[in-house]
PDB file of C-alpha atoms in Angstrom:
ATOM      1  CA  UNK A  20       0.000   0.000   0.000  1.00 53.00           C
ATOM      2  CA  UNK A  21       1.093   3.691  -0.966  1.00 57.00           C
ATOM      3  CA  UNK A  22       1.230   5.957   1.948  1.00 60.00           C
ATOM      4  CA  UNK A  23       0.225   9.188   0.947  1.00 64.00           C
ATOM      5  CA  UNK A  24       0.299  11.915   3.441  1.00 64.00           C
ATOM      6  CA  UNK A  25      -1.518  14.744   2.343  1.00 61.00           C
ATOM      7  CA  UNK A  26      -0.610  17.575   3.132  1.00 58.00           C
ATOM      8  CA  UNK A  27      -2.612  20.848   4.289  1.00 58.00           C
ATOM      9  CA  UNK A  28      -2.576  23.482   2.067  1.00 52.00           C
ATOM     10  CA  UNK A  29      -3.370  26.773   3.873  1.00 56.00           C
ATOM     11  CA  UNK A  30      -4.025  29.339   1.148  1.00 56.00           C
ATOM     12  CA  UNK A  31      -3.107  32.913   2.456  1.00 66.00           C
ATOM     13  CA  UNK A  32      -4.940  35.375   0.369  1.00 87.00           C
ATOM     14  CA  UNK A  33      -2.959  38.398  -0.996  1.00 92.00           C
ATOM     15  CA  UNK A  34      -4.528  41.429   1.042  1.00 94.00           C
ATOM     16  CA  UNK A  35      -3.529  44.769  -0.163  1.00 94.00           C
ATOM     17  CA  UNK A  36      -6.497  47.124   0.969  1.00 95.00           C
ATOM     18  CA  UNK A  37      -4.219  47.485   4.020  1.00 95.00           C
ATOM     19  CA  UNK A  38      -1.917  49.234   2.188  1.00 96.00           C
ATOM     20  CA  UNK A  39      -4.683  51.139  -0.357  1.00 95.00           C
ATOM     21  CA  UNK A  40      -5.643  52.869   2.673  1.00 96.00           C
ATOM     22  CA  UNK A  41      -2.692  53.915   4.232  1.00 96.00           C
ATOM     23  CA  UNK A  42      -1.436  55.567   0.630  1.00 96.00           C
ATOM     24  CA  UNK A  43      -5.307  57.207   0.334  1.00 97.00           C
ATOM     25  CA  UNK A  44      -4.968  58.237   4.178  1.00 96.00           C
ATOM     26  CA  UNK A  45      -1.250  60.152   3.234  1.00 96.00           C
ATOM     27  CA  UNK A  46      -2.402  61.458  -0.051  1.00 96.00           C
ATOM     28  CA  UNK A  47      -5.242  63.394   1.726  1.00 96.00           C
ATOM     29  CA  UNK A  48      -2.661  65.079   4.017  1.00 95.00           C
ATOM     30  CA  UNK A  49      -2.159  69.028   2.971  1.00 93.00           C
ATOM     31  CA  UNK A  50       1.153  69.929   1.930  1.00 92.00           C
ATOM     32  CA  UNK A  51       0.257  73.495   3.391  1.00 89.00           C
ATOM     33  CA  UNK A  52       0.190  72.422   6.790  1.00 91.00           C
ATOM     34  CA  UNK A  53       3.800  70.727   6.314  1.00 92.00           C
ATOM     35  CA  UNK A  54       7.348  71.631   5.768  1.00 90.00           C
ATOM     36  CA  UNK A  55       8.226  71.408   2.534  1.00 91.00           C
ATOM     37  CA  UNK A  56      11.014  68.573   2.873  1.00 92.00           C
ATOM     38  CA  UNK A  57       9.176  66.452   5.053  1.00 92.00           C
ATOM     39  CA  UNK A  58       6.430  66.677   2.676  1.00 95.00           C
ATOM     40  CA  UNK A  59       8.581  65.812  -0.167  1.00 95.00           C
ATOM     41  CA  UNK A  60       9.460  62.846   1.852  1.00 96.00           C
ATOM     42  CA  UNK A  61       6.044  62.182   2.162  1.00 96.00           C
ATOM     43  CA  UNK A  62       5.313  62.291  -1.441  1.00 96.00           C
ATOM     44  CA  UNK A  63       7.834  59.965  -2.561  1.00 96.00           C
ATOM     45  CA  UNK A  64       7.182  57.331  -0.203  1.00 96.00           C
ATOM     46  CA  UNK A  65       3.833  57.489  -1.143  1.00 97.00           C
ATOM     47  CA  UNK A  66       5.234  56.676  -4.957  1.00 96.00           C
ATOM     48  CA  UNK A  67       7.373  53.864  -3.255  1.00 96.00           C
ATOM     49  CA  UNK A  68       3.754  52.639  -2.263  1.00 96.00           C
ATOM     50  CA  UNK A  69       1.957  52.545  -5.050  1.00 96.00           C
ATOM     51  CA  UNK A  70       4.763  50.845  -7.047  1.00 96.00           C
ATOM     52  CA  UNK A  71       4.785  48.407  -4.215  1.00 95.00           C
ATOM     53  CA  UNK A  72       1.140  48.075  -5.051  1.00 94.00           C
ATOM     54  CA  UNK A  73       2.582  45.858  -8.160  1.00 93.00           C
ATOM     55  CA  UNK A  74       5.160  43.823  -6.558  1.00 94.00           C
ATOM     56  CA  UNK A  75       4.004  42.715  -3.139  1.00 94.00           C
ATOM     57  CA  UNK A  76       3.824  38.933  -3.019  1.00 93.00           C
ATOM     58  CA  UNK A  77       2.524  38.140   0.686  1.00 94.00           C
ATOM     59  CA  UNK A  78       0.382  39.954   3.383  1.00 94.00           C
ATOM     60  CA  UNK A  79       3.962  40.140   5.344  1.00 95.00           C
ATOM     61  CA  UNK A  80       5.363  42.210   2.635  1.00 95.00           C
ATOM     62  CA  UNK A  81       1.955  44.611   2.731  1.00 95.00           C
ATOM     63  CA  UNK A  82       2.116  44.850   6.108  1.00 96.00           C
ATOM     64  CA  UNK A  83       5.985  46.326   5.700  1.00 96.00           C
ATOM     65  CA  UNK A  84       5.332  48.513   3.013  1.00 96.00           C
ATOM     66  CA  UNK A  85       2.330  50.142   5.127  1.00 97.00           C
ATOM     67  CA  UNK A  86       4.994  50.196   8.393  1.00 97.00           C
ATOM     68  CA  UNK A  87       7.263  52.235   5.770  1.00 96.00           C
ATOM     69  CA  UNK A  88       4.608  54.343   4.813  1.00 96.00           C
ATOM     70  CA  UNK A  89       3.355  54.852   8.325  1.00 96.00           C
ATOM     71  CA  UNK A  90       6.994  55.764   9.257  1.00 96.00           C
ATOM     72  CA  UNK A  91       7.177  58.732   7.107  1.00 96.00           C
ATOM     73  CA  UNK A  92       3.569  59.980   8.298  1.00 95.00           C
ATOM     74  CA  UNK A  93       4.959  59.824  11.639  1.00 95.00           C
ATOM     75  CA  UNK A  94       8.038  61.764  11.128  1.00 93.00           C
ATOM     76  CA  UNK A  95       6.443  65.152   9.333  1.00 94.00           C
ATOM     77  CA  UNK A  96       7.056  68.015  10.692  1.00 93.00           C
ATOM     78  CA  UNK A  97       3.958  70.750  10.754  1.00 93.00           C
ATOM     79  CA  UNK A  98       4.715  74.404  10.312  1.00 93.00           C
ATOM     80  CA  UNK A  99       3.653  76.773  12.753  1.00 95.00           C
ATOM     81  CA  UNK A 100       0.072  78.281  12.523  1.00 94.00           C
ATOM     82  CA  UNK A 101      -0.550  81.302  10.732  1.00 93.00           C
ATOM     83  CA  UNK A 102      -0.217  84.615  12.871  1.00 95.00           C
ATOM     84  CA  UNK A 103      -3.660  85.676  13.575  1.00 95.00           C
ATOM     85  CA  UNK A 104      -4.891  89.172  15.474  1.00 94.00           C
ATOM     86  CA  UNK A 105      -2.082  91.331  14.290  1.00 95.00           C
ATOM     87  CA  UNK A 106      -2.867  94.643  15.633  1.00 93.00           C
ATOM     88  CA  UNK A 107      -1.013  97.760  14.558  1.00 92.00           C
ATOM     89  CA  UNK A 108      -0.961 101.194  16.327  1.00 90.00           C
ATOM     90  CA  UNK A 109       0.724 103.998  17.282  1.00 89.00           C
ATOM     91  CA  UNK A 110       1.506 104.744  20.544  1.00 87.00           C
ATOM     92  CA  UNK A 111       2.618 108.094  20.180  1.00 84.00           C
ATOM     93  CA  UNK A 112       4.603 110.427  17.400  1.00 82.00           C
ATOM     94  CA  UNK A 113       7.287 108.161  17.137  1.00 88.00           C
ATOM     95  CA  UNK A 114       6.198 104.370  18.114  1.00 91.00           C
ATOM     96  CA  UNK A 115       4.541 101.938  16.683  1.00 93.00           C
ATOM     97  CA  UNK A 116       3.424  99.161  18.554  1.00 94.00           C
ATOM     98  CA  UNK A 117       2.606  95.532  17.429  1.00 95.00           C
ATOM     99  CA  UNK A 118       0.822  92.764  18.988  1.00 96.00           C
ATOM    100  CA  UNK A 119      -0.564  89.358  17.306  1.00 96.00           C
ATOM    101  CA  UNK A 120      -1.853  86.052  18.486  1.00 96.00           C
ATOM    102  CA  UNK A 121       0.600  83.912  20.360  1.00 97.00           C
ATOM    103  CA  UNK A 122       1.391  80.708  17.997  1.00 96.00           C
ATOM    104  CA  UNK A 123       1.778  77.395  19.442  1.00 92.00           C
ATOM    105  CA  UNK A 124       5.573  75.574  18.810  1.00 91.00           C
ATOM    106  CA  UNK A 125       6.665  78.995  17.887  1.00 96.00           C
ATOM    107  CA  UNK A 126      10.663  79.935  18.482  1.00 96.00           C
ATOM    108  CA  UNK A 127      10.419  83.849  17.245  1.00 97.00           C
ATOM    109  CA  UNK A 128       8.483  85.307  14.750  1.00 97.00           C
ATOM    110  CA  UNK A 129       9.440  87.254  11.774  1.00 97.00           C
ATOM    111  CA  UNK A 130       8.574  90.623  11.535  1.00 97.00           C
ATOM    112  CA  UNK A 131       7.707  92.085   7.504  1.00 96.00           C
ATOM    113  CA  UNK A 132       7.638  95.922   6.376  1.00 95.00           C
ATOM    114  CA  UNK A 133       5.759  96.745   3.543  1.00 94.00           C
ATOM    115  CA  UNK A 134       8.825  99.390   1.396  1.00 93.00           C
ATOM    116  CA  UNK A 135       6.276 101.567  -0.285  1.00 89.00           C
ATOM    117  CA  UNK A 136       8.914 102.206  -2.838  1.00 91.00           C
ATOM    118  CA  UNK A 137       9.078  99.023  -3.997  1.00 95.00           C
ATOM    119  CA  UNK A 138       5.647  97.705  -3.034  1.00 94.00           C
ATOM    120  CA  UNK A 139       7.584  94.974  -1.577  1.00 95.00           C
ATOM    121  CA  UNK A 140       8.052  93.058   1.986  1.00 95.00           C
ATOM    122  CA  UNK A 141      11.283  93.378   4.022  1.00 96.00           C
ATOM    123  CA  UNK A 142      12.227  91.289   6.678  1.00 96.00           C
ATOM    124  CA  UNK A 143      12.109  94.158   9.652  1.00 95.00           C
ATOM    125  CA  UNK A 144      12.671  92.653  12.773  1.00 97.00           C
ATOM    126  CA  UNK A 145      12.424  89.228  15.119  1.00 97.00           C
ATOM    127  CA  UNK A 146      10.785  89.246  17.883  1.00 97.00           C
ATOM    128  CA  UNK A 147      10.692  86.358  20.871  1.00 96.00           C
ATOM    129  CA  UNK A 148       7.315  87.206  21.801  1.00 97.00           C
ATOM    130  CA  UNK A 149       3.546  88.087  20.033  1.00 97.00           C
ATOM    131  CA  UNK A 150       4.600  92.098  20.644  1.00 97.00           C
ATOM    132  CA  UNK A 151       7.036  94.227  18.976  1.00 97.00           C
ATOM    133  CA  UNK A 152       7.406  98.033  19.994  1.00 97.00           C
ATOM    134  CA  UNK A 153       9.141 100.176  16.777  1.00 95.00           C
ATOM    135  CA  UNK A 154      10.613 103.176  18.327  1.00 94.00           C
ATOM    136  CA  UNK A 155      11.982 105.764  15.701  1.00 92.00           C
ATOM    137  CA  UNK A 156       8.892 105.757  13.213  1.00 92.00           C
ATOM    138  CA  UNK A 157       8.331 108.845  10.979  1.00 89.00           C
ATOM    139  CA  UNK A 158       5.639 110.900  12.137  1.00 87.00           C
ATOM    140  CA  UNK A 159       2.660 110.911  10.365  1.00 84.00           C
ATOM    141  CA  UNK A 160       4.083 107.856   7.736  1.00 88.00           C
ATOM    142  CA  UNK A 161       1.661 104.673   7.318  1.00 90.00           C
ATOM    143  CA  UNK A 162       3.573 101.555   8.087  1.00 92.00           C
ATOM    144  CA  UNK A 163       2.250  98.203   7.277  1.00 93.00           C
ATOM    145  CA  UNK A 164       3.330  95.237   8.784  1.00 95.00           C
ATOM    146  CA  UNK A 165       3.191  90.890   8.434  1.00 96.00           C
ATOM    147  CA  UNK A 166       4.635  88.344  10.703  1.00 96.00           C
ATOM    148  CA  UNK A 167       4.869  85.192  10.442  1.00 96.00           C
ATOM    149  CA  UNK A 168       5.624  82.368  13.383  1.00 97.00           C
ATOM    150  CA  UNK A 169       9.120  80.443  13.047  1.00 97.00           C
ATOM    151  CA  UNK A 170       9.875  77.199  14.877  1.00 96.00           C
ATOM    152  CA  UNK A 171      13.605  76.350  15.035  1.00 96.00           C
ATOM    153  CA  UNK A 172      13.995  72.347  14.319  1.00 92.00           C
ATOM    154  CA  UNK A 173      16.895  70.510  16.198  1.00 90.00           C
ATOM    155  CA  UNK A 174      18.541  70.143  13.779  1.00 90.00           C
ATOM    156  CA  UNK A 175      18.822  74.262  13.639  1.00 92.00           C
ATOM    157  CA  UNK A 176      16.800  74.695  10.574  1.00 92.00           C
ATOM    158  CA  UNK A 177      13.635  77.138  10.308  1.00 94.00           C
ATOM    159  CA  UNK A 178       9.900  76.235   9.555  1.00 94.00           C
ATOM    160  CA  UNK A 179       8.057  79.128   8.407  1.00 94.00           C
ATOM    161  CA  UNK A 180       4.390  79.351   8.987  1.00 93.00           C
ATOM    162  CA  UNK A 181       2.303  80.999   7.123  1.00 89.00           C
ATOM    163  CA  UNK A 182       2.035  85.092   6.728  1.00 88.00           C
ATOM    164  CA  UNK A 183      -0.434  86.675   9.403  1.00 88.00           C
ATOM    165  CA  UNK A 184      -2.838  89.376   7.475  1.00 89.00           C
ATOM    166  CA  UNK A 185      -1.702  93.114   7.026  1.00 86.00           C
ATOM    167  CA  UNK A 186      -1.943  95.513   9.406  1.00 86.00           C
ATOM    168  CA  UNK A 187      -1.086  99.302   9.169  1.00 89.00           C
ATOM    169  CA  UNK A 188      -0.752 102.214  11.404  1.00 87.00           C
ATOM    170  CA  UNK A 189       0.417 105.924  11.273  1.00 84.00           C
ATOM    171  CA  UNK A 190       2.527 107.332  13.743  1.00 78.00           C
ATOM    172  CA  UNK A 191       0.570 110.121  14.985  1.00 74.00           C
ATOM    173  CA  UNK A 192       0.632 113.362  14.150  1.00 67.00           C
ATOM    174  CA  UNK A 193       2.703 116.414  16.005  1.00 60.00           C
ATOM    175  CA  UNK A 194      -0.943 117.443  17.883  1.00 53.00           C
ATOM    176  CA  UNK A 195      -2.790 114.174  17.927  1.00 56.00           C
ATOM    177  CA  UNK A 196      -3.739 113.174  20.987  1.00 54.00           C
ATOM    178  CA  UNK A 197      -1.286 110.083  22.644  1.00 52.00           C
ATOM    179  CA  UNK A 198      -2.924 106.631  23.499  1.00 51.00           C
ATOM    180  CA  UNK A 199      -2.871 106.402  26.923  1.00 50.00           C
ATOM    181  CA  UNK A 200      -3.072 102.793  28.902  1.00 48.00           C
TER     182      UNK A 200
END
């Protein structure tokens, strides 16, 4: 007699919705809210992913490519918010005072002056804090100003946020009356 053993054949069905989602979960991420390298980072492992799509050959190897993919998500870095409540105004015939929004993860913000000359933004000033005081302003001159929040990384490179809306204000006049607080 002919021993046969049979063997059992456990068929392991090639699953790779897994890893369908995780590539539609990081392509709905905003590259706005991200900086730009980490993004980038983002965006090519995401192409790593899809071509993986094509070559995976067991559930182990989605279940590494979504680890991969899951890796990078983890490691973006988010800019800082967008400076919000920027308030211009002078405080008497030769200051200008600023004050904005505090931003979360900030490290100093970066203070823009509209050059009326050349309709174009200057960096101005840095400040450590959501207040700047300008002392030395021309009296009677509108000044308009942006700022936007900066986080220094570890490795000692800058994220930018986004810039905060335009404010203006004129120092006052010789005459005016002063703000008093």
């Amino acid at each position: 007699m002919n021993n046969l053993k049979l063997k059992e054949v456990i068929v392991d069905v090639l699953n790779k919705k897994p890893l369908e989602d995780k590539i539609a979960e990081a392509s709905a991420l905003d590259a706005d809210v991200y900086y730009e390298p980490s993004y980038n980072d983002l965006s090519n492992a995401i192409a790593d992913a899809m071509n993986a799509l094509n070559t995976v050959k067991t559930n182990d190897d989605v279940a590494r490519e979504v680890a991969k993919l899951q890796a990078v998500m983890d490691a973006l870095i988010k800019r800082p918010e967008r400076v919000t409540g920027l308030n211009a105004y002078a405080l008497n015939y030769k200051t200008i005072q600023l004050e904005w929004n505090a931003v979360e993860d900030a490290t100093y913000y970066q203070i823009y002056r509209l050059n009326t000359q050349t309709n174009k933004w200057i960096k101005f000033k840095t400040a450590d804090t959501n207040s700047y005081r300008i002392n030395g302003v021309k009296t009677g001159v509108k000044y308009s100003y942006r700022v936007i929040a900066n986080k220094v990384l570890a490795n000692g490179k800058v994220v930018a946020g986004k810039s905060s809306s335009t404010n203006s204000a004129t120092a006052l006049l010789e005459g005016e009356p002063i703000l008093t607080m």
